[in-house]
PDB file of C-alpha atoms in Angstrom:
ATOM      1  CA  SER A 298       0.000   0.000   0.000  1.00 68.00           C
ATOM      2  CA  GLY A 299       1.043   3.638  -0.136  1.00 75.00           C
ATOM      3  CA  THR A 300       2.158   5.812  -3.038  1.00 80.00           C
ATOM      4  CA  PHE A 301       5.336   5.630  -5.085  1.00 80.00           C
ATOM      5  CA  ASP A 302       5.894   8.998  -6.786  1.00 79.00           C
ATOM      6  CA  VAL A 303       8.690   9.692  -9.298  1.00 74.00           C
ATOM      7  CA  THR A 304       8.723  13.306  -8.009  1.00 72.00           C
ATOM      8  CA  ALA A 305       8.194  16.542  -9.849  1.00 73.00           C
ATOM      9  CA  SER A 306      11.604  15.998 -11.491  1.00 76.00           C
ATOM     10  CA  ASN A 307      10.032  13.224 -13.623  1.00 76.00           C
ATOM     11  CA  ARG A 308      12.797  10.736 -12.953  1.00 83.00           C
ATOM     12  CA  GLN A 309      13.604   7.932 -15.355  1.00 90.00           C
ATOM     13  CA  MET A 310      13.389   4.445 -13.868  1.00 90.00           C
ATOM     14  CA  ASN A 311      15.461   1.536 -15.208  1.00 93.00           C
ATOM     15  CA  ILE A 312      13.938  -1.791 -14.158  1.00 94.00           C
ATOM     16  CA  ALA A 313      16.167  -4.891 -14.213  1.00 95.00           C
ATOM     17  CA  GLY A 314      13.617  -7.199 -12.565  1.00 95.00           C
ATOM     18  CA  SER A 315       9.852  -7.495 -12.658  1.00 96.00           C
ATOM     19  CA  TRP A 316       7.270  -4.830 -11.794  1.00 95.00           C
ATOM     20  CA  SER A 317       4.671  -6.016  -9.294  1.00 95.00           C
ATOM     21  CA  ASN A 318       2.062  -3.735  -7.732  1.00 94.00           C
ATOM     22  CA  THR A 319       0.170  -5.533  -4.986  1.00 94.00           C
ATOM     23  CA  GLY A 320      -2.088  -2.692  -3.889  1.00 90.00           C
ATOM     24  CA  GLY A 321      -0.224   0.603  -3.856  1.00 88.00           C
ATOM     25  CA  THR A 322      -0.360   3.611  -6.155  1.00 88.00           C
ATOM     26  CA  PHE A 323       2.315   4.501  -8.691  1.00 89.00           C
ATOM     27  CA  ASN A 324       2.392   8.165  -9.736  1.00 86.00           C
ATOM     28  CA  PRO A 325       4.447   8.243 -12.962  1.00 89.00           C
ATOM     29  CA  ARG A 326       4.112  11.995 -13.559  1.00 87.00           C
ATOM     30  CA  SER A 327       6.080  12.519 -16.821  1.00 91.00           C
ATOM     31  CA  GLY A 328       8.731   9.880 -16.134  1.00 90.00           C
ATOM     32  CA  LEU A 329      10.028   7.121 -18.402  1.00 93.00           C
ATOM     33  CA  VAL A 330      10.085   3.514 -17.169  1.00 94.00           C
ATOM     34  CA  GLN A 331      12.531   1.291 -19.080  1.00 96.00           C
ATOM     35  CA  PHE A 332      12.679  -2.504 -18.772  1.00 96.00           C
ATOM     36  CA  PHE A 333      16.221  -3.445 -19.742  1.00 92.00           C
ATOM     37  CA  ASN A 334      17.067  -6.992 -18.605  1.00 91.00           C
ATOM     38  CA  SER A 335      17.819  -9.779 -21.094  1.00 92.00           C
ATOM     39  CA  ALA A 336      16.159 -12.264 -18.731  1.00 94.00           C
ATOM     40  CA  ALA A 337      12.401 -12.729 -18.428  1.00 96.00           C
ATOM     41  CA  GLN A 338      10.535  -9.820 -16.781  1.00 97.00           C
ATOM     42  CA  SER A 339       6.884  -9.092 -16.082  1.00 98.00           C
ATOM     43  CA  VAL A 340       4.472  -6.274 -15.259  1.00 98.00           C
ATOM     44  CA  SER A 341       1.697  -7.228 -12.861  1.00 97.00           C
ATOM     45  CA  ARG A 342      -0.879  -5.553 -10.666  1.00 96.00           C
ATOM     46  CA  THR A 343      -3.173  -7.355  -8.233  1.00 94.00           C
ATOM     47  CA  VAL A 344      -6.247  -5.168  -8.870  1.00 92.00           C
ATOM     48  CA  GLY A 345      -6.997  -2.569 -11.544  1.00 92.00           C
ATOM     49  CA  THR A 346      -4.865  -1.017 -14.268  1.00 96.00           C
ATOM     50  CA  GLU A 347      -1.172  -0.129 -13.931  1.00 95.00           C
ATOM     51  CA  SER A 348      -0.378   3.380 -15.202  1.00 95.00           C
ATOM     52  CA  PHE A 349       2.807   4.645 -16.833  1.00 96.00           C
ATOM     53  CA  TYR A 350       3.711   7.868 -18.625  1.00 95.00           C
ATOM     54  CA  ASP A 351       6.275   6.456 -21.103  1.00 96.00           C
ATOM     55  CA  ILE A 352       7.244   2.786 -21.152  1.00 97.00           C
ATOM     56  CA  THR A 353      10.088   1.172 -23.137  1.00 97.00           C
ATOM     57  CA  LYS A 354      11.174  -2.473 -23.549  1.00 97.00           C
ATOM     58  CA  MET A 355      14.944  -2.248 -24.083  1.00 95.00           C
ATOM     59  CA  ASN A 356      17.038  -5.458 -24.264  1.00 93.00           C
ATOM     60  CA  PRO A 357      16.558  -8.974 -25.646  1.00 94.00           C
ATOM     61  CA  GLY A 358      14.361 -11.150 -23.496  1.00 94.00           C
ATOM     62  CA  THR A 359      10.633 -11.140 -22.856  1.00 97.00           C
ATOM     63  CA  LEU A 360       8.586  -8.654 -20.860  1.00 97.00           C
ATOM     64  CA  THR A 361       5.207 -10.253 -20.106  1.00 98.00           C
ATOM     65  CA  VAL A 362       2.236  -8.042 -19.245  1.00 98.00           C
ATOM     66  CA  THR A 363      -0.232  -9.806 -16.943  1.00 98.00           C
ATOM     67  CA  CYS A 364      -2.467  -6.811 -16.082  1.00 98.00           C
ATOM     68  CA  ASN A 365      -4.186  -3.972 -17.916  1.00 98.00           C
ATOM     69  CA  LEU A 366      -1.919  -1.010 -18.756  1.00 98.00           C
ATOM     70  CA  SER A 367      -2.616   2.686 -19.186  1.00 97.00           C
ATOM     71  CA  VAL A 368       0.177   4.632 -20.910  1.00 98.00           C
ATOM     72  CA  SER A 369      -0.156   8.426 -20.934  1.00 96.00           C
ATOM     73  CA  ARG A 370       2.299   8.881 -23.774  1.00 96.00           C
ATOM     74  CA  ASN A 371       4.319   6.357 -25.830  1.00 98.00           C
ATOM     75  CA  LEU A 372       4.857   2.611 -25.673  1.00 98.00           C
ATOM     76  CA  ARG A 373       8.148   1.643 -27.330  1.00 98.00           C
ATOM     77  CA  ILE A 374       9.671  -1.776 -28.055  1.00 98.00           C
ATOM     78  CA  ASN A 375      13.380  -1.331 -28.850  1.00 97.00           C
ATOM     79  CA  SER A 376      14.445  -4.982 -28.562  1.00 96.00           C
ATOM     80  CA  GLY A 377      13.231  -8.349 -27.344  1.00 96.00           C
ATOM     81  CA  THR A 378       9.589  -9.293 -26.928  1.00 97.00           C
ATOM     82  CA  LEU A 379       6.684  -7.522 -25.289  1.00 98.00           C
ATOM     83  CA  ALA A 380       4.067 -10.212 -24.644  1.00 98.00           C
ATOM     84  CA  CYS A 381       0.563 -10.164 -23.211  1.00 98.00           C
ATOM     85  CA  SER A 382      -0.353 -13.216 -21.151  1.00 98.00           C
ATOM     86  CA  GLY A 383      -4.017 -13.166 -22.221  1.00 98.00           C
ATOM     87  CA  GLY A 384      -6.827 -10.690 -22.759  1.00 98.00           C
ATOM     88  CA  GLN A 385      -5.180  -7.589 -21.293  1.00 98.00           C
ATOM     89  CA  PHE A 386      -6.242  -4.077 -22.293  1.00 98.00           C
ATOM     90  CA  ILE A 387      -3.540  -1.559 -23.200  1.00 98.00           C
ATOM     91  CA  PHE A 388      -4.859   2.019 -23.175  1.00 98.00           C
ATOM     92  CA  LEU A 389      -2.409   4.213 -25.085  1.00 98.00           C
ATOM     93  CA  ASN A 390      -2.592   8.011 -25.393  1.00 97.00           C
ATOM     94  CA  GLY A 391       0.567   8.337 -27.489  1.00 97.00           C
ATOM     95  CA  SER A 392       2.323   6.357 -30.208  1.00 97.00           C
ATOM     96  CA  TRP A 393       2.932   2.623 -30.535  1.00 98.00           C
ATOM     97  CA  ILE A 394       6.581   2.432 -31.650  1.00 98.00           C
ATOM     98  CA  ASN A 395       8.246  -0.883 -32.431  1.00 98.00           C
ATOM     99  CA  ALA A 396      11.880  -0.050 -33.217  1.00 97.00           C
ATOM    100  CA  GLY A 397      13.243  -3.574 -33.474  1.00 95.00           C
ATOM    101  CA  GLY A 398      11.409  -5.962 -31.160  1.00 96.00           C
ATOM    102  CA  THR A 399       8.393  -8.227 -31.282  1.00 97.00           C
ATOM    103  CA  PHE A 400       4.888  -7.858 -29.869  1.00 98.00           C
ATOM    104  CA  THR A 401       3.069 -11.071 -28.947  1.00 98.00           C
ATOM    105  CA  PRO A 402      -0.536  -9.943 -28.390  1.00 98.00           C
ATOM    106  CA  ALA A 403      -2.266 -13.148 -27.181  1.00 98.00           C
ATOM    107  CA  THR A 404      -5.951 -12.091 -26.950  1.00 98.00           C
ATOM    108  CA  SER A 405      -5.221  -8.496 -25.879  1.00 98.00           C
ATOM    109  CA  THR A 406      -6.806  -5.267 -27.088  1.00 98.00           C
ATOM    110  CA  VAL A 407      -4.845  -2.079 -27.739  1.00 98.00           C
ATOM    111  CA  PHE A 408      -6.926   1.114 -27.433  1.00 97.00           C
ATOM    112  CA  MET A 409      -5.429   4.159 -29.173  1.00 96.00           C
ATOM    113  CA  GLN A 410      -7.153   6.978 -27.280  1.00 94.00           C
ATOM    114  CA  GLY A 411      -4.898  10.047 -27.380  1.00 90.00           C
ATOM    115  CA  SER A 412      -5.897  13.553 -28.387  1.00 93.00           C
ATOM    116  CA  THR A 413      -2.784  14.401 -30.456  1.00 95.00           C
ATOM    117  CA  ALA A 414      -1.453  12.892 -33.703  1.00 95.00           C
ATOM    118  CA  VAL A 415       0.180   9.488 -33.147  1.00 96.00           C
ATOM    119  CA  ASN A 416       2.012   6.743 -35.039  1.00 96.00           C
ATOM    120  CA  ILE A 417       1.272   3.023 -35.021  1.00 97.00           C
ATOM    121  CA  GLY A 418       3.652   0.273 -36.113  1.00 97.00           C
ATOM    122  CA  LYS A 419       7.242  -0.702 -36.633  1.00 97.00           C
ATOM    123  CA  THR A 420      10.031   1.678 -37.549  1.00 95.00           C
ATOM    124  CA  THR A 421      11.912  -1.275 -39.075  1.00 92.00           C
ATOM    125  CA  VAL A 422      10.911  -3.587 -41.918  1.00 90.00           C
ATOM    126  CA  GLY A 423       8.022  -5.909 -41.197  1.00 93.00           C
ATOM    127  CA  THR A 424       4.444  -6.062 -40.005  1.00 97.00           C
ATOM    128  CA  GLU A 425       3.238  -5.117 -36.527  1.00 98.00           C
ATOM    129  CA  THR A 426       0.770  -7.700 -35.278  1.00 98.00           C
ATOM    130  CA  PHE A 427      -2.076  -7.002 -32.879  1.00 98.00           C
ATOM    131  CA  ASN A 428      -4.994  -9.089 -31.712  1.00 98.00           C
ATOM    132  CA  ASN A 429      -7.661  -6.369 -31.400  1.00 98.00           C
ATOM    133  CA  LEU A 430      -6.845  -2.748 -32.210  1.00 98.00           C
ATOM    134  CA  THR A 431      -9.271   0.100 -31.503  1.00 98.00           C
ATOM    135  CA  LYS A 432      -8.713   3.740 -32.479  1.00 96.00           C
ATOM    136  CA  ALA A 433     -11.191   5.559 -30.272  1.00 92.00           C
ATOM    137  CA  THR A 434     -10.544   9.316 -30.404  1.00 92.00           C
ATOM    138  CA  ALA A 435     -10.693  12.205 -32.880  1.00 93.00           C
ATOM    139  CA  ASN A 436      -6.951  12.454 -33.530  1.00 94.00           C
ATOM    140  CA  THR A 437      -4.966  11.235 -36.552  1.00 95.00           C
ATOM    141  CA  ALA A 438      -3.136   7.912 -36.325  1.00 95.00           C
ATOM    142  CA  THR A 439      -0.576   7.270 -39.072  1.00 96.00           C
ATOM    143  CA  LEU A 440       0.866   3.835 -39.806  1.00 96.00           C
ATOM    144  CA  THR A 441       4.660   3.436 -39.793  1.00 96.00           C
ATOM    145  CA  SER A 442       4.479  -0.134 -41.142  1.00 97.00           C
ATOM    146  CA  ASN A 443       2.052  -2.756 -42.312  1.00 97.00           C
ATOM    147  CA  ILE A 444      -0.236  -3.905 -39.506  1.00 97.00           C
ATOM    148  CA  SER A 445      -2.085  -7.162 -38.989  1.00 98.00           C
ATOM    149  CA  CYS A 446      -4.922  -7.914 -36.558  1.00 98.00           C
ATOM    150  CA  SER A 447      -5.675 -11.535 -35.705  1.00 98.00           C
ATOM    151  CA  GLY A 448      -8.899 -10.244 -34.142  1.00 98.00           C
ATOM    152  CA  ASN A 449     -10.790  -7.026 -34.894  1.00 98.00           C
ATOM    153  CA  LEU A 450      -9.816  -3.540 -36.035  1.00 98.00           C
ATOM    154  CA  ILE A 451     -12.236  -0.805 -34.964  1.00 97.00           C
ATOM    155  CA  HIS A 452     -11.704   2.746 -36.190  1.00 96.00           C
ATOM    156  CA  ALA A 453     -14.296   4.719 -34.247  1.00 95.00           C
ATOM    157  CA  SER A 454     -13.175   8.340 -34.527  1.00 95.00           C
ATOM    158  CA  GLY A 455     -10.642  10.702 -36.113  1.00 94.00           C
ATOM    159  CA  THR A 456      -8.455   9.710 -39.057  1.00 95.00           C
ATOM    160  CA  LEU A 457      -6.582   6.481 -39.740  1.00 95.00           C
ATOM    161  CA  ASP A 458      -3.893   7.130 -42.378  1.00 95.00           C
ATOM    162  CA  VAL A 459      -1.814   4.396 -44.036  1.00 93.00           C
ATOM    163  CA  SER A 460       0.804   7.152 -44.721  1.00 91.00           C
ATOM    164  CA  ALA A 461       2.504   8.184 -47.945  1.00 86.00           C
ATOM    165  CA  SER A 462       4.153   4.734 -47.919  1.00 89.00           C
ATOM    166  CA  SER A 463       0.690   3.176 -48.436  1.00 91.00           C
ATOM    167  CA  PHE A 464       1.110   0.468 -45.816  1.00 95.00           C
ATOM    168  CA  SER A 465      -1.307  -2.445 -45.782  1.00 95.00           C
ATOM    169  CA  ILE A 466      -3.781  -3.538 -43.128  1.00 96.00           C
ATOM    170  CA  SER A 467      -4.703  -7.187 -42.651  1.00 97.00           C
ATOM    171  CA  VAL A 468      -7.662  -8.123 -40.429  1.00 98.00           C
ATOM    172  CA  ALA A 469      -8.687 -11.717 -39.679  1.00 98.00           C
ATOM    173  CA  GLY A 470     -11.758 -10.670 -37.674  1.00 97.00           C
ATOM    174  CA  ASN A 471     -14.091  -7.746 -38.226  1.00 97.00           C
ATOM    175  CA  LEU A 472     -13.046  -4.425 -39.756  1.00 96.00           C
ATOM    176  CA  THR A 473     -15.150  -1.471 -38.583  1.00 96.00           C
ATOM    177  CA  LEU A 474     -14.496   1.922 -40.207  1.00 93.00           C
ATOM    178  CA  ASN A 475     -16.746   4.539 -38.618  1.00 93.00           C
ATOM    179  CA  SER A 476     -14.568   7.553 -39.369  1.00 92.00           C
ATOM    180  CA  ALA A 477     -12.109   8.986 -41.919  1.00 88.00           C
ATOM    181  CA  PHE A 478      -9.800   6.413 -43.477  1.00 92.00           C
ATOM    182  CA  THR A 479      -6.966   7.613 -45.727  1.00 89.00           C
ATOM    183  CA  GLU A 480      -6.151   4.505 -47.737  1.00 86.00           C
ATOM    184  CA  ARG A 481      -3.928   6.132 -50.398  1.00 85.00           C
ATOM    185  CA  ASN A 482      -2.545   3.127 -52.327  1.00 83.00           C
ATOM    186  CA  GLY A 483      -2.597   0.790 -49.311  1.00 82.00           C
ATOM    187  CA  THR A 484      -4.503  -2.475 -49.252  1.00 83.00           C
ATOM    188  CA  VAL A 485      -6.942  -3.814 -46.680  1.00 82.00           C
TER     189      VAL A 485
END
């Protein structure tokens, strides 16, 4: 119990082990939390959703998410694997940036819900794979790579842009386009 606060200085935290919240409050302010061990790591919370400002998976190895996450800004995978253990929800207000790792979504859902322009995808060659992906707010989300959803893709508000590179979107489940979609020369 209690509160862990990164202070008004917005300190960066480098985590070599696992993150386990068994009932306290973490106040991330505008701090970055980096997971940088090559061994297996996890993020867990006994009850509710764990909140971060910026979160980055750094080194080879797997970081397994076993709870819902709320990220106020960006989620970045620089190396290794970010894996969901099941049907977790990841609420993301910033960009989804995969700069050289792997995302293993299991049955998770990623909610893009920020109010400013964001990017979704890999910054390296390849396809970013999600289970369910929902874009829920009136901002613009631009793809940085091809994306694939093994579940559903719901575009509820704002603009989804495949970018000038005309990236493709593959959806095994349902595709719902309720708002502006800039397909350019991309394929769905």
